[in-house]
Amino acid sequence: MRFSNIATAAALSLVSASPAPAVDTSPIRAEISYEQPPEPWTVMGPPAAGTEFFNLKVNSSDAAVTNQWVSLKGKNYVLGGTTQSAAAKFFAIKYNETGTYSLLNSDDTRQVVLQGANTTLLYFTDVTSPTGGSIPAGQAWEWSIFTTDANKLWLNDGSTAQLRTWAAMKQTDNSYRVALFDGVGPIGGTPVPIGISIVKTT
Ligand SMILES: *[C@@H]1O[C@H](CO)[C@@H](O)[C@H](O)[C@H]1NC(C)=O
Ligand SMILES: *[C@@H]1O[C@H](CO)[C@@H](O)[C@H](O)[C@H]1NC(C)=O
Ligand SMILES: *[C@@H]1O[C@H](CO)[C@@H](O)[C@H](O)[C@H]1NC(C)=O
């Protein structure tokens, strides 16, 4: 797996702080051609009045995970059961240059970052005001790449990968973390393919 320098939009970064190769050959990064946005990411206050909040609901052919809501456990987004009121509450801010969205937790400056040891498996993680500079060495992160068409959560980070899917990853304590799986692997564990729906908070 290749780790790349931070050459493109921080808001679309799938990058690492490890020593940068001279040439970026990442298949994902290579497709990204957006303008560099301001960095660090603007620190925001609480969401503006009138902001619409939503929860994220999972569907799957696997009965162990379907119909569960995404909730926050520490810094990790997990499947938190079938009670909507216990679900994490999100709002979205459009990033006009790319037409994609930042996904924020309702509290304040906390964004959903897809985070992993490499681009094979990226976990939904809660990060406060992520910037390119805050990415630990050797990790792959991306954020502000979400799309919400037809109330289905997906992403557009410029990748042309065909087999990617949201996935539930069973943990040793039997909880499931929410992740993006590249569909190819290999990874330790078995990803359960899931869809993620955007449902207005009631
Ligand atoms: C989730 O539901 C959508 C329809 O809303 C369907 O297209 C998709 O295949 C489902 N995903 C899984 C993993 O079952
Ligand atoms: C994004 O576009 C919308 C609609 O044109 C506009 O209201 C908003 O101010 C823009 N946001 C930024 C950060 O430029
Ligand atoms: C990528 O990370 C996964 C864990 O998310 C690990 O199982 C896998 O071995 C890693 N792949 C490479 C090529 O390092």
PDB file of C-alpha atoms and ligand atoms in Angstrom:
ATOM      1  CA  MET A   1       0.000   0.000   0.000  1.00  0.00           C
ATOM      2  CA  ARG A   2       1.264   3.396  -0.934  1.00  0.00           C
ATOM      3  CA  PHE A   3       1.106   6.434   1.272  1.00  0.00           C
ATOM      4  CA  SER A   4       1.012   9.764  -0.381  1.00  0.00           C
ATOM      5  CA  ASN A   5       2.029  13.296   0.259  1.00  0.00           C
ATOM      6  CA  ILE A   6      -0.565  15.943   0.905  1.00  0.00           C
ATOM      7  CA  ALA A   7      -0.830  17.451  -2.523  1.00  0.00           C
ATOM      8  CA  THR A   8      -4.542  17.902  -2.991  1.00  0.00           C
ATOM      9  CA  ALA A   9      -7.516  19.229  -1.149  1.00  0.00           C
ATOM     10  CA  ALA A  10      -7.223  18.798   2.581  1.00  0.00           C
ATOM     11  CA  ALA A  11     -10.943  18.343   2.626  1.00  0.00           C
ATOM     12  CA  LEU A  12     -10.469  15.385   0.310  1.00  0.00           C
ATOM     13  CA  SER A  13      -7.266  14.147   1.755  1.00  0.00           C
ATOM     14  CA  LEU A  14      -6.505  10.488   1.673  1.00  0.00           C
ATOM     15  CA  VAL A  15      -3.076  11.085   2.903  1.00  0.00           C
ATOM     16  CA  SER A  16      -0.464  10.224   5.391  1.00  0.00           C
ATOM     17  CA  ALA A  17       2.223  11.976   7.328  1.00  0.00           C
ATOM     18  CA  SER A  18       4.739   9.249   6.490  1.00  0.00           C
ATOM     19  CA  PRO A  19       7.647  10.202   4.246  1.00  0.00           C
ATOM     20  CA  ALA A  20       6.151  11.207   0.932  1.00  0.00           C
ATOM     21  CA  PRO A  21       7.115   9.370  -2.242  1.00  0.00           C
ATOM     22  CA  ALA A  22       8.369  11.566  -5.068  1.00  0.00           C
ATOM     23  CA  VAL A  23       5.466  10.572  -7.286  1.00  0.00           C
ATOM     24  CA  ASP A  24       1.933  10.012  -6.097  1.00  0.00           C
ATOM     25  CA  THR A  25       0.824   6.750  -7.629  1.00  0.00           C
ATOM     26  CA  SER A  26      -2.153   6.158  -5.369  1.00  0.00           C
ATOM     27  CA  PRO A  27      -5.110   5.043  -7.497  1.00  0.00           C
ATOM     28  CA  ILE A  28      -7.466   7.063  -5.336  1.00  0.00           C
ATOM     29  CA  ARG A  29      -5.395  10.189  -5.052  1.00  0.00           C
ATOM     30  CA  ALA A  30      -4.506  10.180  -8.714  1.00  0.00           C
ATOM     31  CA  GLU A  31      -8.116  10.877  -9.655  1.00  0.00           C
ATOM     32  CA  ILE A  32      -8.481  13.872  -7.380  1.00  0.00           C
ATOM     33  CA  SER A  33      -8.136  17.162  -9.183  1.00  0.00           C
ATOM     34  CA  TYR A  34      -9.825  19.592  -6.888  1.00  0.00           C
ATOM     35  CA  GLU A  35      -8.473  22.929  -5.781  1.00  0.00           C
ATOM     36  CA  GLN A  36      -6.611  23.211  -2.533  1.00  0.00           C
ATOM     37  CA  PRO A  37      -9.023  24.541   0.101  1.00  0.00           C
ATOM     38  CA  PRO A  38      -8.063  26.731   3.026  1.00  0.00           C
ATOM     39  CA  GLU A  39      -6.253  24.876   5.752  1.00  0.00           C
ATOM     40  CA  PRO A  40      -6.445  24.331   8.659  1.00  0.00           C
ATOM     41  CA  TRP A  41     -10.091  23.503   8.433  1.00  0.00           C
ATOM     42  CA  THR A  42     -12.111  26.444   9.680  1.00  0.00           C
ATOM     43  CA  VAL A  43     -13.015  26.009  13.299  1.00  0.00           C
ATOM     44  CA  MET A  44     -16.761  26.155  13.559  1.00  0.00           C
ATOM     45  CA  GLY A  45     -19.030  26.882  16.433  1.00  0.00           C
ATOM     46  CA  PRO A  46     -22.254  25.064  17.130  1.00  0.00           C
ATOM     47  CA  PRO A  47     -24.443  24.443  14.082  1.00  0.00           C
ATOM     48  CA  ALA A  48     -26.431  27.425  12.844  1.00  0.00           C
ATOM     49  CA  ALA A  49     -30.049  27.824  13.866  1.00  0.00           C
ATOM     50  CA  GLY A  50     -32.266  25.880  11.504  1.00  0.00           C
ATOM     51  CA  THR A  51     -29.648  23.193  10.827  1.00  0.00           C
ATOM     52  CA  GLU A  52     -31.266  19.887   9.929  1.00  0.00           C
ATOM     53  CA  PHE A  53     -30.057  16.918  11.912  1.00  0.00           C
ATOM     54  CA  PHE A  54     -30.131  13.326  10.859  1.00  0.00           C
ATOM     55  CA  ASN A  55     -29.240   9.851  12.009  1.00  0.00           C
ATOM     56  CA  LEU A  56     -27.640   7.067  10.019  1.00  0.00           C
ATOM     57  CA  LYS A  57     -29.416   3.729   9.676  1.00  0.00           C
ATOM     58  CA  VAL A  58     -27.841   0.554   8.387  1.00  0.00           C
ATOM     59  CA  ASN A  59     -29.372  -2.062   6.115  1.00  0.00           C
ATOM     60  CA  SER A  60     -27.867  -5.411   5.324  1.00  0.00           C
ATOM     61  CA  SER A  61     -28.778  -8.929   4.327  1.00  0.00           C
ATOM     62  CA  ASP A  62     -27.132  -9.962   7.619  1.00  0.00           C
ATOM     63  CA  ALA A  63     -29.721 -10.039  10.399  1.00  0.00           C
ATOM     64  CA  ALA A  64     -27.051  -9.380  13.020  1.00  0.00           C
ATOM     65  CA  VAL A  65     -26.471  -5.854  11.763  1.00  0.00           C
ATOM     66  CA  THR A  66     -29.482  -4.705   9.742  1.00  0.00           C
ATOM     67  CA  ASN A  67     -31.804  -1.947  10.978  1.00  0.00           C
ATOM     68  CA  GLN A  68     -29.265  -0.676  13.471  1.00  0.00           C
ATOM     69  CA  TRP A  69     -28.406   2.959  13.990  1.00  0.00           C
ATOM     70  CA  VAL A  70     -24.905   4.356  13.923  1.00  0.00           C
ATOM     71  CA  SER A  71     -23.824   5.593  17.326  1.00  0.00           C
ATOM     72  CA  LEU A  72     -20.660   6.954  18.866  1.00  0.00           C
ATOM     73  CA  LYS A  73     -18.567   4.861  21.260  1.00  0.00           C
ATOM     74  CA  GLY A  74     -15.538   6.825  22.343  1.00  0.00           C
ATOM     75  CA  LYS A  75     -14.013   8.017  19.078  1.00  0.00           C
ATOM     76  CA  ASN A  76     -15.470   5.127  17.079  1.00  0.00           C
ATOM     77  CA  TYR A  77     -18.729   4.991  15.175  1.00  0.00           C
ATOM     78  CA  VAL A  78     -20.405   1.664  15.869  1.00  0.00           C
ATOM     79  CA  LEU A  79     -23.721  -0.053  15.371  1.00  0.00           C
ATOM     80  CA  GLY A  80     -25.659   0.977  18.433  1.00  0.00           C
ATOM     81  CA  GLY A  81     -28.907  -0.967  18.259  1.00  0.00           C
ATOM     82  CA  THR A  82     -32.368  -0.363  16.859  1.00  0.00           C
ATOM     83  CA  THR A  83     -33.412   2.644  18.956  1.00  0.00           C
ATOM     84  CA  GLN A  84     -33.220   5.832  16.908  1.00  0.00           C
ATOM     85  CA  SER A  85     -33.130   8.120  19.940  1.00  0.00           C
ATOM     86  CA  ALA A  86     -29.808   6.540  20.985  1.00  0.00           C
ATOM     87  CA  ALA A  87     -28.224   7.165  17.588  1.00  0.00           C
ATOM     88  CA  ALA A  88     -25.510   9.713  16.913  1.00  0.00           C
ATOM     89  CA  LYS A  89     -26.932  12.964  15.563  1.00  0.00           C
ATOM     90  CA  PHE A  90     -25.273  14.411  12.493  1.00  0.00           C
ATOM     91  CA  PHE A  91     -25.480  17.428  10.270  1.00  0.00           C
ATOM     92  CA  ALA A  92     -23.812  18.063   6.943  1.00  0.00           C
ATOM     93  CA  ILE A  93     -22.033  21.048   5.436  1.00  0.00           C
ATOM     94  CA  LYS A  94     -21.554  21.238   1.709  1.00  0.00           C
ATOM     95  CA  TYR A  95     -18.080  21.760   0.395  1.00  0.00           C
ATOM     96  CA  ASN A  96     -18.916  23.807  -2.692  1.00  0.00           C
ATOM     97  CA  GLU A  97     -15.744  23.131  -4.692  1.00  0.00           C
ATOM     98  CA  THR A  98     -16.515  19.431  -4.877  1.00  0.00           C
ATOM     99  CA  GLY A  99     -20.222  19.212  -4.175  1.00  0.00           C
ATOM    100  CA  THR A 100     -19.472  16.749  -1.394  1.00  0.00           C
ATOM    101  CA  TYR A 101     -20.313  17.061   2.270  1.00  0.00           C
ATOM    102  CA  SER A 102     -18.559  17.202   5.573  1.00  0.00           C
ATOM    103  CA  LEU A 103     -20.358  15.026   8.065  1.00  0.00           C
ATOM    104  CA  LEU A 104     -20.363  16.538  11.516  1.00  0.00           C
ATOM    105  CA  ASN A 105     -21.447  15.311  14.881  1.00  0.00           C
ATOM    106  CA  SER A 106     -24.043  17.644  16.323  1.00  0.00           C
ATOM    107  CA  ASP A 107     -21.929  18.894  19.189  1.00  0.00           C
ATOM    108  CA  ASP A 108     -19.395  21.227  17.628  1.00  0.00           C
ATOM    109  CA  THR A 109     -16.354  20.866  15.418  1.00  0.00           C
ATOM    110  CA  ARG A 110     -16.280  17.109  15.245  1.00  0.00           C
ATOM    111  CA  GLN A 111     -16.135  15.534  11.816  1.00  0.00           C
ATOM    112  CA  VAL A 112     -16.496  12.000  10.604  1.00  0.00           C
ATOM    113  CA  VAL A 113     -13.103  10.986   9.241  1.00  0.00           C
ATOM    114  CA  LEU A 114     -12.564   7.717   7.394  1.00  0.00           C
ATOM    115  CA  GLN A 115      -9.437   6.464   9.038  1.00  0.00           C
ATOM    116  CA  GLY A 116      -7.278   3.394   8.591  1.00  0.00           C
ATOM    117  CA  ALA A 117      -3.867   1.798   8.610  1.00  0.00           C
ATOM    118  CA  ASN A 118      -4.173   1.792   4.824  1.00  0.00           C
ATOM    119  CA  THR A 119      -6.859   2.388   2.227  1.00  0.00           C
ATOM    120  CA  THR A 120      -8.161  -1.194   2.386  1.00  0.00           C
ATOM    121  CA  LEU A 121     -10.318  -0.528   5.412  1.00  0.00           C
ATOM    122  CA  LEU A 122     -11.185   2.944   6.675  1.00  0.00           C
ATOM    123  CA  TYR A 123     -13.148   3.279   9.901  1.00  0.00           C
ATOM    124  CA  PHE A 124     -15.700   5.997  10.652  1.00  0.00           C
ATOM    125  CA  THR A 125     -13.961   7.969  13.384  1.00  0.00           C
ATOM    126  CA  ASP A 126     -14.735  11.129  15.329  1.00  0.00           C
ATOM    127  CA  VAL A 127     -11.999  13.736  14.871  1.00  0.00           C
ATOM    128  CA  THR A 128     -12.005  17.339  16.032  1.00  0.00           C
ATOM    129  CA  SER A 129     -11.120  19.790  13.241  1.00  0.00           C
ATOM    130  CA  PRO A 130      -9.020  17.406  11.107  1.00  0.00           C
ATOM    131  CA  THR A 131      -6.271  18.886   8.988  1.00  0.00           C
ATOM    132  CA  GLY A 132      -3.666  17.334   6.737  1.00  0.00           C
ATOM    133  CA  GLY A 133      -1.112  18.078   9.414  1.00  0.00           C
ATOM    134  CA  SER A 134      -2.983  16.164  12.092  1.00  0.00           C
ATOM    135  CA  ILE A 135      -2.752  12.813  10.335  1.00  0.00           C
ATOM    136  CA  PRO A 136      -0.516  10.429  12.240  1.00  0.00           C
ATOM    137  CA  ALA A 137       2.405   8.911  10.369  1.00  0.00           C
ATOM    138  CA  GLY A 138       1.485   5.900   8.316  1.00  0.00           C
ATOM    139  CA  GLN A 139      -2.289   6.382   8.417  1.00  0.00           C
ATOM    140  CA  ALA A 140      -4.796   6.999   5.641  1.00  0.00           C
ATOM    141  CA  TRP A 141      -7.518   9.552   6.381  1.00  0.00           C
ATOM    142  CA  GLU A 142     -10.195  11.245   4.327  1.00  0.00           C
ATOM    143  CA  TRP A 143     -13.123  13.485   5.155  1.00  0.00           C
ATOM    144  CA  SER A 144     -15.597  15.894   3.572  1.00  0.00           C
ATOM    145  CA  ILE A 145     -16.060  13.386   0.752  1.00  0.00           C
ATOM    146  CA  PHE A 146     -19.592  12.274   1.570  1.00  0.00           C
ATOM    147  CA  THR A 147     -22.575  12.352  -0.749  1.00  0.00           C
ATOM    148  CA  THR A 148     -26.216  12.169   0.284  1.00  0.00           C
ATOM    149  CA  ASP A 149     -28.110  11.491  -2.953  1.00  0.00           C
ATOM    150  CA  ALA A 150     -31.530   9.872  -2.417  1.00  0.00           C
ATOM    151  CA  ASN A 151     -30.779   9.903   1.320  1.00  0.00           C
ATOM    152  CA  LYS A 152     -28.162   7.207   0.883  1.00  0.00           C
ATOM    153  CA  LEU A 153     -24.758   7.944   2.331  1.00  0.00           C
ATOM    154  CA  TRP A 154     -21.946   7.369  -0.138  1.00  0.00           C
ATOM    155  CA  LEU A 155     -18.732   9.103  -1.046  1.00  0.00           C
ATOM    156  CA  ASN A 156     -16.987  10.770  -3.940  1.00  0.00           C
ATOM    157  CA  ASP A 157     -13.262  11.085  -3.402  1.00  0.00           C
ATOM    158  CA  GLY A 158     -12.313  10.695  -7.025  1.00  0.00           C
ATOM    159  CA  SER A 159     -11.684   6.983  -6.719  1.00  0.00           C
ATOM    160  CA  THR A 160     -12.738   4.794  -9.616  1.00  0.00           C
ATOM    161  CA  ALA A 161     -12.676   1.658  -7.443  1.00  0.00           C
ATOM    162  CA  GLN A 162     -15.730  -0.426  -8.287  1.00  0.00           C
ATOM    163  CA  LEU A 163     -16.019  -2.816  -5.356  1.00  0.00           C
ATOM    164  CA  ARG A 164     -16.033  -0.451  -2.431  1.00  0.00           C
ATOM    165  CA  THR A 165     -18.776  -0.831   0.128  1.00  0.00           C
ATOM    166  CA  TRP A 166     -19.708   0.418   3.565  1.00  0.00           C
ATOM    167  CA  ALA A 167     -19.096  -2.431   5.954  1.00  0.00           C
ATOM    168  CA  ALA A 168     -19.709  -3.478   9.546  1.00  0.00           C
ATOM    169  CA  MET A 169     -16.570  -4.927  11.143  1.00  0.00           C
ATOM    170  CA  LYS A 170     -17.048  -7.171  14.138  1.00  0.00           C
ATOM    171  CA  GLN A 171     -14.773  -6.335  17.057  1.00  0.00           C
ATOM    172  CA  THR A 172     -13.453  -8.614  19.779  1.00  0.00           C
ATOM    173  CA  ASP A 173     -16.151  -7.340  22.162  1.00  0.00           C
ATOM    174  CA  ASN A 174     -18.774  -8.333  19.527  1.00  0.00           C
ATOM    175  CA  SER A 175     -19.651  -4.737  18.715  1.00  0.00           C
ATOM    176  CA  TYR A 176     -19.493  -3.654  15.066  1.00  0.00           C
ATOM    177  CA  ARG A 177     -17.512  -0.692  13.823  1.00  0.00           C
ATOM    178  CA  VAL A 178     -18.656   1.138  10.694  1.00  0.00           C
ATOM    179  CA  ALA A 179     -16.116   1.247   7.891  1.00  0.00           C
ATOM    180  CA  LEU A 180     -15.411   1.639   4.199  1.00  0.00           C
ATOM    181  CA  PHE A 181     -14.031  -1.588   2.726  1.00  0.00           C
ATOM    182  CA  ASP A 182     -12.297  -1.499  -0.634  1.00  0.00           C
ATOM    183  CA  GLY A 183     -13.926  -4.803  -1.538  1.00  0.00           C
ATOM    184  CA  VAL A 184     -10.614  -6.432  -2.273  1.00  0.00           C
ATOM    185  CA  GLY A 185      -8.706  -6.788   0.971  1.00  0.00           C
ATOM    186  CA  PRO A 186      -7.078  -8.728   2.462  1.00  0.00           C
ATOM    187  CA  ILE A 187      -7.891  -7.555   5.968  1.00  0.00           C
ATOM    188  CA  GLY A 188      -8.003  -9.224   9.351  1.00  0.00           C
ATOM    189  CA  GLY A 189     -11.676 -10.133   9.826  1.00  0.00           C
ATOM    190  CA  THR A 190     -14.764 -10.400   7.682  1.00  0.00           C
ATOM    191  CA  PRO A 191     -16.506  -7.202   6.597  1.00  0.00           C
ATOM    192  CA  VAL A 192     -20.299  -7.390   6.490  1.00  0.00           C
ATOM    193  CA  PRO A 193     -21.551  -5.262   3.566  1.00  0.00           C
ATOM    194  CA  ILE A 194     -24.051  -2.623   4.653  1.00  0.00           C
ATOM    195  CA  GLY A 195     -25.973   0.252   3.140  1.00  0.00           C
ATOM    196  CA  ILE A 196     -26.299   3.490   5.128  1.00  0.00           C
ATOM    197  CA  SER A 197     -29.445   5.615   4.977  1.00  0.00           C
ATOM    198  CA  ILE A 198     -29.874   9.206   6.073  1.00  0.00           C
ATOM    199  CA  VAL A 199     -32.952   9.570   8.264  1.00  0.00           C
ATOM    200  CA  LYS A 200     -34.127  12.885   9.631  1.00  0.00           C
ATOM    201  CA  THR A 201     -33.814  13.082  13.404  1.00  0.00           C
ATOM    202  CA  THR A 202     -37.224  12.894  15.021  1.00  0.00           C
TER     203      THR A 202
HETATM  204  C1  LIG B   1     -29.492  -1.457   1.301  1.00  0.00           C
HETATM  205  O1  LIG B   1     -30.727  -0.999   0.739  1.00  0.00           O
HETATM  206  C2  LIG B   1     -30.614  -0.509  -0.598  1.00  0.00           C
HETATM  207  C3  LIG B   1     -31.978  -0.030  -1.019  1.00  0.00           C
HETATM  208  O2  LIG B   1     -32.345   1.087  -0.281  1.00  0.00           O
HETATM  209  C4  LIG B   1     -30.111  -1.594  -1.518  1.00  0.00           C
HETATM  210  O3  LIG B   1     -29.933  -1.073  -2.827  1.00  0.00           O
HETATM  211  C5  LIG B   1     -28.787  -2.128  -1.009  1.00  0.00           C
HETATM  212  O4  LIG B   1     -28.394  -3.239  -1.801  1.00  0.00           O
HETATM  213  C6  LIG B   1     -28.911  -2.572   0.445  1.00  0.00           C
HETATM  214  N1  LIG B   1     -27.574  -2.904   0.920  1.00  0.00           N
HETATM  215  C7  LIG B   1     -27.292  -4.079   1.492  1.00  0.00           C
HETATM  216  C8  LIG B   1     -25.862  -4.287   1.864  1.00  0.00           C
HETATM  217  O5  LIG B   1     -28.114  -4.919   1.739  1.00  0.00           O
HETATM  218  C1  LIG B   2     -21.769  27.408  -1.030  1.00  0.00           C
HETATM  219  O1  LIG B   2     -22.804  27.682  -1.936  1.00  0.00           O
HETATM  220  C2  LIG B   2     -23.996  28.147  -1.321  1.00  0.00           C
HETATM  221  C3  LIG B   2     -25.073  28.237  -2.393  1.00  0.00           C
HETATM  222  O2  LIG B   2     -24.587  28.882  -3.534  1.00  0.00           O
HETATM  223  C4  LIG B   2     -23.722  29.474  -0.619  1.00  0.00           C
HETATM  224  O3  LIG B   2     -24.886  29.914   0.042  1.00  0.00           O
HETATM  225  C5  LIG B   2     -22.620  29.254   0.400  1.00  0.00           C
HETATM  226  O4  LIG B   2     -22.283  30.494   0.993  1.00  0.00           O
HETATM  227  C6  LIG B   2     -21.390  28.664  -0.244  1.00  0.00           C
HETATM  228  N1  LIG B   2     -20.448  28.313   0.809  1.00  0.00           N
HETATM  229  C7  LIG B   2     -19.197  28.756   0.786  1.00  0.00           C
HETATM  230  C8  LIG B   2     -18.363  28.318   1.937  1.00  0.00           C
HETATM  231  O5  LIG B   2     -18.736  29.450  -0.107  1.00  0.00           O
HETATM  232  C1  LIG B   3      -4.233  -2.897   5.745  1.00  0.00           C
HETATM  233  O1  LIG B   3      -4.862  -2.770   7.008  1.00  0.00           O
HETATM  234  C2  LIG B   3      -5.568  -3.912   7.432  1.00  0.00           C
HETATM  235  C3  LIG B   3      -6.246  -3.575   8.730  1.00  0.00           C
HETATM  236  O2  LIG B   3      -7.195  -2.574   8.516  1.00  0.00           O
HETATM  237  C4  LIG B   3      -4.598  -5.069   7.597  1.00  0.00           C
HETATM  238  O3  LIG B   3      -5.308  -6.223   7.972  1.00  0.00           O
HETATM  239  C5  LIG B   3      -3.893  -5.310   6.282  1.00  0.00           C
HETATM  240  O4  LIG B   3      -2.909  -6.292   6.468  1.00  0.00           O
HETATM  241  C6  LIG B   3      -3.232  -4.039   5.789  1.00  0.00           C
HETATM  242  N1  LIG B   3      -2.720  -4.273   4.447  1.00  0.00           N
HETATM  243  C7  LIG B   3      -1.492  -3.942   4.105  1.00  0.00           C
HETATM  244  C8  LIG B   3      -1.134  -4.213   2.688  1.00  0.00           C
HETATM  245  O5  LIG B   3      -0.706  -3.454   4.895  1.00  0.00           O
END
